[in-house]
Short mmCIF file of C-alpha atoms in Angstrom, two decimals:
data_model
loop_
_atom_site.label_atom_id
_atom_site.label_comp_id
_atom_site.label_asym_id
_atom_site.label_seq_id
_atom_site.Cartn_x
_atom_site.Cartn_y
_atom_site.Cartn_z
CA MET A 1 134.83 84.79 103.20
CA ALA A 2 131.66 86.85 102.66
CA THR A 3 128.32 85.02 102.70
CA GLN A 4 125.57 85.63 100.17
CA VAL A 5 121.99 86.33 101.22
CA ILE A 6 119.74 84.71 98.62
CA MET A 7 116.02 85.14 98.00
CA PRO A 8 114.72 81.80 99.28
CA GLN A 9 112.19 79.45 97.74
CA LEU A 10 109.17 80.41 99.85
CA GLY A 11 106.81 77.76 98.57
CA GLU A 12 106.21 75.29 95.78
CA SER A 13 104.19 77.78 93.74
CA VAL A 14 106.01 80.98 94.78
CA VAL A 15 108.58 82.13 92.21
CA GLU A 16 109.26 85.67 93.41
CA GLY A 17 109.04 87.94 96.44
CA THR A 18 109.15 91.62 97.33
CA VAL A 19 111.66 92.94 99.83
CA SER A 20 109.26 94.85 102.08
CA ARG A 21 111.70 95.86 104.84
CA TRP A 22 115.31 95.38 105.81
CA LEU A 23 115.62 94.74 109.55
CA LYS A 24 119.36 95.43 109.44
CA ARG A 25 121.17 98.21 107.57
CA GLU A 26 124.56 98.23 105.91
CA GLY A 27 127.30 98.23 108.53
CA GLU A 28 125.11 96.72 111.26
CA THR A 29 126.00 93.48 113.02
CA VAL A 30 123.77 90.44 112.61
CA GLN A 31 123.85 87.01 114.19
CA ALA A 32 123.23 83.77 112.33
CA PHE A 33 119.50 82.93 112.16
CA GLU A 34 118.57 86.41 113.39
CA PRO A 35 115.77 87.98 111.28
CA LEU A 36 117.48 90.00 108.55
CA LEU A 37 114.67 91.18 106.26
CA GLU A 38 110.96 90.82 105.59
CA VAL A 39 109.78 89.42 102.28
CA SER A 40 106.25 89.81 100.99
CA THR A 41 104.53 87.59 98.42
CA ASP A 42 100.96 87.53 97.17
CA LYS A 43 100.22 84.91 99.83
CA VAL A 44 102.14 85.75 102.99
CA ASP A 45 104.66 88.05 104.66
CA THR A 46 107.63 86.30 106.22
CA GLU A 47 110.97 87.03 107.82
CA VAL A 48 114.21 85.76 106.25
CA PRO A 49 116.95 84.91 108.77
CA ALA A 50 120.63 85.66 108.28
CA ALA A 51 122.63 82.76 106.88
CA ALA A 52 125.73 83.66 108.91
CA SER A 53 127.02 85.97 111.62
CA GLY A 54 128.87 89.12 110.72
CA VAL A 55 128.28 92.61 109.37
CA VAL A 56 125.85 93.52 106.60
CA LEU A 57 128.45 94.52 104.00
CA LYS A 58 126.14 95.50 101.18
CA ILE A 59 122.44 95.47 100.39
CA ILE A 60 121.82 94.85 96.69
CA VAL A 61 118.03 94.61 96.47
CA ARG A 62 116.33 97.62 98.01
CA GLU A 63 113.00 97.82 99.80
CA GLY A 64 110.04 97.63 97.43
CA GLN A 65 111.89 95.67 94.75
CA THR A 66 110.42 92.36 93.52
CA VAL A 67 112.91 89.68 92.54
CA GLU A 68 112.82 85.98 91.76
CA ARG A 69 113.92 83.16 94.00
CA GLY A 70 117.66 82.60 93.96
CA THR A 71 118.43 86.33 93.46
CA LEU A 72 121.37 87.76 95.39
CA LEU A 73 119.94 90.13 98.02
CA ALA A 74 122.92 91.14 100.15
CA TRP A 75 126.34 90.21 101.52
CA ILE A 76 127.32 89.36 105.12
CA GLY A 77 130.95 89.21 106.18
CA GLU A 78 133.74 90.82 108.16
CA PRO A 79 134.08 94.64 108.22
CA GLY A 80 135.94 95.89 105.15
CA GLU A 81 135.63 92.60 103.28
CA VAL A 82 135.37 92.96 99.50
CA THR A 83 132.29 91.53 97.74
CA ASP A 84 131.69 90.46 94.16
CA ASP A 85 128.21 91.55 93.17
CA HIS A 86 128.52 89.83 89.79
CA ALA A 87 129.23 86.42 91.30
CA PRO A 88 126.43 83.92 90.61
CA PRO A 89 124.35 83.09 93.68
CA VAL A 90 125.65 80.07 95.59
CA ARG A 91 122.97 77.43 95.95
CA GLY A 92 122.78 75.02 98.82
CA HIS A 93 121.37 71.51 98.91
CA GLY A 94 117.81 71.43 97.61
CA ASP A 95 117.90 75.06 96.45
CA HIS A 96 117.48 75.67 92.75
CA HIS A 97 117.76 78.97 90.99
CA ALA A 98 114.80 79.98 88.89
CA ALA A 99 117.00 80.16 85.81
CA ASP A 100 117.75 76.46 86.13
CA THR A 101 114.10 75.46 86.33
CA PRO A 102 112.70 73.93 83.14
CA ILE A 103 109.58 75.47 81.69
CA PRO A 104 106.55 73.19 82.12
CA ALA A 105 104.71 72.16 78.98
CA ALA A 106 101.67 74.27 79.90
CA VAL A 107 103.87 77.34 80.29
CA SER A 108 105.71 76.61 77.05
CA GLN A 109 102.41 76.70 75.20
CA MET A 110 101.68 80.12 76.64
CA THR A 111 105.04 81.45 75.52
CA ALA A 112 104.51 80.66 71.85
CA PRO A 113 104.26 84.34 70.76
CA GLN A 114 107.92 85.00 71.71
CA ALA A 115 109.53 82.29 69.55
CA ALA A 116 112.53 84.51 68.78
CA TYR A 117 113.36 84.86 72.46
CA THR A 118 115.76 82.17 73.68
CA GLY A 119 116.28 83.21 77.30
CA HIS A 120 114.65 81.69 80.37
CA VAL A 121 110.97 82.49 80.90
CA THR A 122 109.42 82.30 84.37
CA PRO A 123 105.75 81.36 84.73
CA VAL A 124 104.90 84.94 85.75
CA VAL A 125 106.53 86.44 82.65
CA ALA A 126 105.03 83.73 80.45
CA ARG A 127 101.50 84.50 81.66
CA MET A 128 101.98 88.25 81.15
CA ALA A 129 103.36 87.67 77.65
CA ALA A 130 100.45 85.42 76.74
CA GLN A 131 97.87 87.83 78.18
CA HIS A 132 99.23 90.87 76.32
CA GLN A 133 100.44 88.92 73.23
CA LEU A 134 103.98 90.20 73.61
CA ASP A 135 107.13 89.27 71.70
CA LEU A 136 109.74 89.03 74.45
CA ALA A 137 112.47 89.52 71.86
CA GLN A 138 111.32 93.15 71.65
CA ILE A 139 111.84 93.73 75.39
CA ALA A 140 115.24 94.63 76.84
CA GLY A 141 115.99 92.23 79.69
CA SER A 142 117.62 93.45 82.89
CA GLY A 143 118.00 90.02 84.47
CA ARG A 144 121.04 87.80 84.51
CA ASP A 145 122.34 87.11 81.00
CA GLY A 146 119.76 89.52 79.59
CA ARG A 147 116.80 87.57 80.91
CA VAL A 148 113.43 89.39 80.73
CA THR A 149 111.93 89.84 84.20
CA LYS A 150 108.47 90.82 85.39
CA LYS A 151 109.68 94.39 85.99
CA ASP A 152 110.91 94.57 82.39
CA VAL A 153 107.51 93.51 81.07
CA GLU A 154 105.71 95.99 83.31
CA ALA A 155 108.00 98.81 82.15
CA TYR A 156 107.45 97.85 78.51
CA LEU A 157 103.67 97.81 78.97
CA ALA A 158 103.78 101.19 80.70
CA ALA A 159 105.77 102.64 77.80
CA GLN A 160 103.19 101.24 75.37
CA GLY A 161 100.33 102.67 77.39
CA GLN A 162 98.96 99.26 78.36
CA PRO A 163 97.89 98.35 81.91
CA ALA A 164 99.88 95.52 83.48
CA ALA A 165 97.06 94.46 85.78
CA ARG A 166 95.15 91.31 84.87
CA THR A 167 91.40 91.05 84.52
CA PRO A 168 89.43 88.50 86.55
CA SER A 169 88.84 86.36 83.45
CA ALA A 170 92.57 86.33 82.64
CA TYR A 171 93.27 85.23 86.20
CA ALA A 172 90.67 82.46 85.95
CA ALA A 173 92.22 81.11 82.75
CA ASP A 174 95.34 80.15 84.68
CA LEU A 175 93.46 78.17 87.33
CA PRO A 176 93.22 74.35 87.30
CA PRO A 177 89.92 73.02 85.91
CA TRP A 178 88.40 72.50 89.37
CA GLU A 179 89.32 76.05 90.43
CA ARG A 180 87.89 77.88 87.42
CA PRO A 181 84.56 79.69 87.64
CA GLY A 182 81.77 77.50 86.40
CA SER A 183 80.34 79.98 83.95
CA GLY A 184 82.51 81.89 81.54
CA ASP A 185 79.51 84.11 80.77
CA LEU A 186 79.58 85.31 84.38
CA PHE A 187 83.06 86.69 83.88
CA LYS A 188 82.48 88.01 80.37
CA SER A 189 79.54 90.06 81.59
CA THR A 190 81.55 92.04 84.14
CA LEU A 191 82.29 95.67 83.44
CA GLU A 192 86.03 95.09 83.67
CA ASP A 193 85.92 92.79 80.65
CA GLN A 194 84.01 95.24 78.44
CA THR A 195 85.19 98.35 76.67
CA PRO A 196 83.39 101.64 77.38
CA ASP A 197 81.72 101.39 73.94
CA GLU A 198 80.49 97.86 74.67
CA MET A 199 79.13 98.89 78.06
CA THR A 200 77.30 101.87 76.55
CA ALA A 201 75.88 99.76 73.72
CA HIS A 202 74.28 97.33 76.20
CA ALA A 203 73.00 100.02 78.56
CA SER A 204 69.57 101.57 78.51
CA PRO A 205 69.27 105.36 78.01
CA ASN A 206 69.07 105.76 81.80
CA GLN A 207 72.07 103.50 82.41
CA ARG A 208 74.70 105.05 80.15
CA VAL A 209 78.22 104.42 81.45
CA HIS A 210 80.36 107.45 82.09
CA PRO A 211 84.17 107.30 82.10
CA VAL A 212 85.73 107.08 85.55
CA GLU A 213 87.56 110.29 86.35
CA PRO A 214 91.07 110.03 87.79
CA ILE A 215 91.58 110.79 91.47
CA PRO A 216 92.22 114.53 91.77
CA GLN A 217 95.57 115.56 93.15
CA VAL A 218 94.50 117.63 96.14
CA SER A 219 96.27 118.59 99.31
CA GLU A 220 93.48 117.38 101.64
CA GLY A 221 94.55 113.74 101.45
CA GLU A 222 97.24 111.31 100.48
CA LEU A 223 97.53 108.21 98.35
CA VAL A 224 98.53 105.14 100.38
CA ALA A 225 100.37 102.59 98.24
CA LEU A 226 98.92 99.09 98.15
CA THR A 227 100.96 96.39 99.82
CA PRO A 228 101.23 93.06 97.98
CA MET A 229 98.97 91.51 100.64
CA ARG A 230 96.28 94.19 100.33
CA ARG A 231 96.34 93.99 96.51
CA ALA A 232 96.08 90.17 96.64
CA ILE A 233 93.15 90.37 99.09
CA ALA A 234 91.35 92.91 96.90
CA ASP A 235 91.83 90.87 93.71
CA HIS A 236 90.81 87.64 95.42
CA MET A 237 87.65 89.07 96.98
CA VAL A 238 86.47 90.76 93.78
CA THR A 239 87.09 87.55 91.83
CA SER A 240 85.20 85.50 94.41
CA ARG A 241 82.08 87.65 94.32
CA ARG A 242 81.99 87.41 90.53
CA THR A 243 82.66 83.68 90.53
CA SER A 244 80.14 82.29 93.02
CA PRO A 245 76.51 83.20 93.69
CA HIS A 246 76.81 83.88 97.41
CA VAL A 247 74.01 82.94 99.84
CA THR A 248 74.22 83.29 103.64
CA THR A 249 72.22 81.55 106.35
CA VAL A 250 72.49 82.32 110.09
CA PHE A 251 71.85 80.20 113.19
CA GLU A 252 71.94 81.24 116.85
CA ILE A 253 73.95 78.85 119.01
CA ASP A 254 73.85 78.46 122.79
CA MET A 255 77.47 78.16 123.92
CA THR A 256 76.74 76.99 127.50
CA ALA A 257 77.90 73.38 127.03
CA ALA A 258 81.07 74.33 125.13
CA LEU A 259 82.00 76.97 127.71
CA HIS A 260 81.45 74.50 130.56
CA HIS A 261 83.66 71.91 128.84
CA ARG A 262 86.34 74.53 128.22
CA ALA A 263 86.32 75.70 131.85
CA THR A 264 86.60 72.10 133.05
CA HIS A 265 89.57 71.16 130.82
CA ARG A 266 91.41 74.44 130.38
CA ALA A 267 93.87 73.83 133.21
CA ALA A 268 94.74 70.32 131.98
CA PHE A 269 95.39 71.64 128.47
CA SER A 270 97.51 74.47 129.88
CA GLN A 271 99.76 71.93 131.63
CA GLN A 272 100.53 70.54 128.17
CA GLY A 273 101.38 74.00 126.87
CA VAL A 274 98.11 74.49 124.99
CA ASN A 275 95.71 77.43 125.33
CA LEU A 276 92.23 75.97 124.89
CA THR A 277 90.39 78.63 122.90
CA LEU A 278 86.84 78.50 121.57
CA THR A 279 88.25 78.50 118.04
CA ALA A 280 89.22 74.85 118.49
CA TYR A 281 85.59 74.01 119.32
CA PHE A 282 84.30 75.80 116.23
CA VAL A 283 86.86 74.01 114.04
CA MET A 284 85.78 70.60 115.31
CA ALA A 285 82.11 71.52 114.97
CA ALA A 286 82.76 72.61 111.37
CA VAL A 287 84.36 69.22 110.68
CA ASP A 288 81.13 67.58 111.89
CA GLY A 289 79.16 69.84 109.56
CA LEU A 290 81.34 68.98 106.58
CA ARG A 291 80.90 65.28 107.25
CA ALA A 292 77.15 65.80 107.33
CA VAL A 293 77.22 67.84 104.09
CA PRO A 294 80.24 66.62 102.06
CA ALA A 295 79.34 68.90 99.14
CA LEU A 296 80.66 71.85 101.18
CA ASN A 297 84.11 70.24 101.23
CA ALA A 298 84.34 70.38 97.46
CA ARG A 299 85.14 72.35 94.31
CA TRP A 300 82.84 73.48 91.53
CA THR A 301 83.81 72.40 88.00
CA ASP A 302 81.98 72.61 84.70
CA ASP A 303 81.98 68.79 84.60
CA GLY A 304 80.54 68.33 88.08
CA ILE A 305 81.13 68.84 91.78
CA TYR A 306 84.57 67.59 92.81
CA LEU A 307 84.25 66.15 96.34
CA LEU A 308 87.44 66.31 98.40
CA ARG A 309 88.32 63.59 100.89
CA PRO A 310 90.70 65.43 103.27
CA ILE A 311 89.32 68.29 105.36
CA HIS A 312 91.70 71.27 105.51
CA ILE A 313 90.21 74.15 107.52
CA GLY A 314 91.39 77.68 106.75
CA MET A 315 91.40 79.88 109.88
CA ALA A 316 91.29 83.63 109.22
CA VAL A 317 93.73 85.64 111.35
CA ALA A 318 93.51 89.44 111.40
CA LEU A 319 96.81 91.34 111.13
CA ASP A 320 97.52 95.04 111.48
CA HIS A 321 97.92 95.39 107.71
CA GLY A 322 95.51 92.79 106.40
CA LEU A 323 94.16 89.29 106.78
CA ILE A 324 95.79 85.90 106.40
CA VAL A 325 94.26 82.42 106.41
CA PRO A 326 96.59 79.67 107.65
CA VAL A 327 95.29 76.17 107.04
CA ILE A 328 94.75 73.40 109.60
CA LYS A 329 95.67 70.40 107.50
CA HIS A 330 93.71 67.16 107.99
CA ALA A 331 91.50 68.78 110.63
CA GLY A 332 89.21 65.75 110.52
CA ASP A 333 91.98 63.58 111.97
CA LEU A 334 92.62 65.78 115.04
CA ASN A 335 91.10 65.56 118.51
CA LEU A 336 90.41 68.67 120.61
CA LEU A 337 93.95 68.79 122.01
CA GLY A 338 95.56 68.47 118.58
CA THR A 339 93.18 71.04 117.10
CA ALA A 340 93.84 73.54 119.90
CA ARG A 341 97.61 73.05 119.61
CA THR A 342 97.52 73.63 115.84
CA VAL A 343 95.31 76.71 116.24
CA ASN A 344 97.76 78.18 118.78
CA ASP A 345 100.75 77.51 116.56
CA LEU A 346 99.31 78.88 113.32
CA ALA A 347 97.83 82.00 114.94
CA ALA A 348 101.07 82.83 116.76
CA ARG A 349 103.24 82.37 113.68
CA ALA A 350 100.79 84.32 111.53
CA ARG A 351 101.19 87.35 113.80
CA THR A 352 104.98 87.04 113.90
CA LYS A 353 105.32 86.60 110.12
CA ALA A 354 106.74 83.12 110.53
CA LEU A 355 104.30 81.23 108.31
CA LYS A 356 105.45 79.55 105.14
CA PRO A 357 103.46 80.19 101.93
CA ASP A 358 102.52 76.52 101.72
CA GLU A 359 100.80 76.86 105.13
CA VAL A 360 98.23 79.29 103.72
CA GLN A 361 97.32 77.14 100.72
CA GLY A 362 95.24 74.05 100.16
CA GLY A 363 92.26 74.91 102.37
CA THR A 364 88.97 73.17 101.58
CA PHE A 365 86.74 75.27 103.88
CA SER A 366 87.25 78.43 105.93
CA ILE A 367 86.23 79.91 109.29
CA THR A 368 86.38 83.59 110.20
CA ASN A 369 85.81 84.80 113.76
CA HIS A 370 84.61 88.34 113.08
CA GLY A 371 83.11 88.48 116.56
CA VAL A 372 86.48 89.31 118.11
CA SER A 373 85.96 92.92 117.01
CA GLY A 374 82.39 93.10 118.31
CA SER A 375 80.48 92.06 115.18
CA LEU A 376 77.26 90.17 115.90
CA PHE A 377 76.91 88.50 112.50
CA ALA A 378 78.28 89.00 109.03
CA THR A 379 78.17 87.66 105.47
CA PRO A 380 81.79 86.69 104.71
CA ILE A 381 83.05 86.29 101.14
CA ILE A 382 83.98 82.77 100.05
CA ASN A 383 87.70 82.04 99.84
CA GLN A 384 87.98 80.73 96.27
CA PRO A 385 88.09 78.03 95.05
CA GLN A 386 86.28 76.80 98.16
CA VAL A 387 82.49 76.68 98.25
CA GLY A 388 81.77 77.74 101.83
CA ILE A 389 82.92 79.87 104.75
CA MET A 390 81.61 79.91 108.33
CA GLY A 391 81.45 83.18 110.25
CA VAL A 392 81.41 83.33 114.06
CA GLY A 393 79.88 86.41 115.71
CA MET A 394 80.49 87.90 119.12
CA MET A 395 79.29 85.80 122.05
CA GLU A 396 77.05 87.65 124.50
CA LYS A 397 74.50 86.82 127.20
CA ARG A 398 70.93 86.84 125.91
CA VAL A 399 67.51 86.27 127.43
CA LYS A 400 66.07 82.99 126.13
CA VAL A 401 62.85 81.07 126.76
CA ILE A 402 63.74 77.47 127.67
CA ASP A 403 61.01 75.00 128.72
CA ASP A 404 58.62 77.96 129.10
CA MET A 405 61.01 79.60 131.53
CA ILE A 406 63.20 82.66 131.05
CA ALA A 407 66.92 81.96 131.17
CA ILE A 408 70.09 83.90 130.45
CA ARG A 409 72.45 82.04 128.13
CA PRO A 410 75.74 82.89 126.34
CA CYS A 411 74.86 82.85 122.64
CA ALA A 412 76.52 83.63 119.32
CA TYR A 413 75.27 84.00 115.76
CA VAL A 414 77.06 81.64 113.39
CA SER A 415 76.68 82.15 109.65
CA LEU A 416 77.42 80.03 106.62
CA THR A 417 78.05 81.66 103.26
CA PHE A 418 77.95 79.08 100.48
CA ASP A 419 78.16 78.75 96.71
CA HIS A 420 74.57 78.30 95.55
CA ARG A 421 75.78 76.43 92.46
CA VAL A 422 76.93 73.59 94.70
CA ILE A 423 74.31 73.35 97.45
CA ASP A 424 70.89 74.78 98.20
CA GLY A 425 69.51 76.40 101.34
CA ALA A 426 68.38 73.15 102.93
CA ALA A 427 71.89 71.69 102.73
CA GLY A 428 73.38 74.90 104.14
CA ASP A 429 70.96 74.78 107.06
CA SER A 430 71.82 71.10 107.58
CA PHE A 431 75.49 72.04 107.93
CA LEU A 432 74.77 74.69 110.56
CA LEU A 433 72.36 72.38 112.36
CA SER A 434 75.20 69.86 112.76
CA VAL A 435 77.47 72.64 114.05
CA LYS A 436 74.75 73.77 116.47
CA ASN A 437 74.07 70.27 117.77
CA ARG A 438 77.78 69.60 118.37
CA LEU A 439 78.39 72.85 120.25
CA GLU A 440 75.17 72.79 122.30
CA ASN A 441 75.66 69.15 123.37
CA TRP A 442 79.42 69.09 123.95
CA THR A 443 80.44 66.50 126.52
#
């Protein structure tokens, strides 16, 4: 009997995914648990394994298509076996189809404009309907039982001449209270939230806004389509810069003690299957800094600064096609061995597209090691809704004056970019001073 390949539930908050690449084609043999396709979400790219051994009988969802969890993607079976594409997806234990998921109260409130529509509404469609004030009863649904999908809404908006993309302020409205920008005026003042007439009215004679001309269609170049990951990174970074007043402070750190400790213990760690990298040292030093300045392990809210008890460190990992930030959960509870083991695991699975979406969420502070590409120091952008990010520059030997004598020491510039609404410069320097003291006096 043929086996269905179903779009899996990739995370608690992930309701849809894009089939970015099929690793097997129709007619090819696949083994159970062998990677079958790659699925991309706005958080992570991951491989979906085959549910059974056999031949790929039919691929239903093509590359580039975005579908909801529980959607039938393909069939696996014996050569020549007949499939029923109209059969409802078979759900295993703990797997629930999106159509069976009740609409939360908050989402129901957003779907008020489409009272005449009685089909299922996913959170994504509900937000789009609320943003554009749409009556879903006026949209032809292509989903199961006539359900209106995200693609249907996008096609309807395109036909009406409306952009489907969301503005930063519309994005912020969907965030929990502690993740919203502290000042609505900051968002309302951005150019994206003003019409050309409004922008011109507020501009001086020397600052008149001119319409942006479309990209000319010339033969000297080509338009590279945005991947879901690149689009998510772009949206997130733009939103972050408009949400938080960014300030960066930089310290120089002598890495002699940390390097000596690493050289002494590297072999012992290797015997336990752990590669002792300097990243583990920086993570533990950051934990010390967060304990010294708890306001950096927090969220900004209009009602006050929400201090978080657990420390979850996001660790930026560069990929060929973008950047991903897996999270070291409860980093404050780990020793050096546990930290190094977790760093190894997350970095390896990030590069092999084996991370789960939940493993790139929930960070309370982030670290980016931009020095791996030769950068001396940088001013990273805060990963919202966090309030700080530490950047680690390239380590190199430098001439230093120590006790009135010239010495050559391995040093690195370490920066802290922080939300100036939450802390001031003195607190930011206090954080980096704790990091510096830990790394320069490692025993």
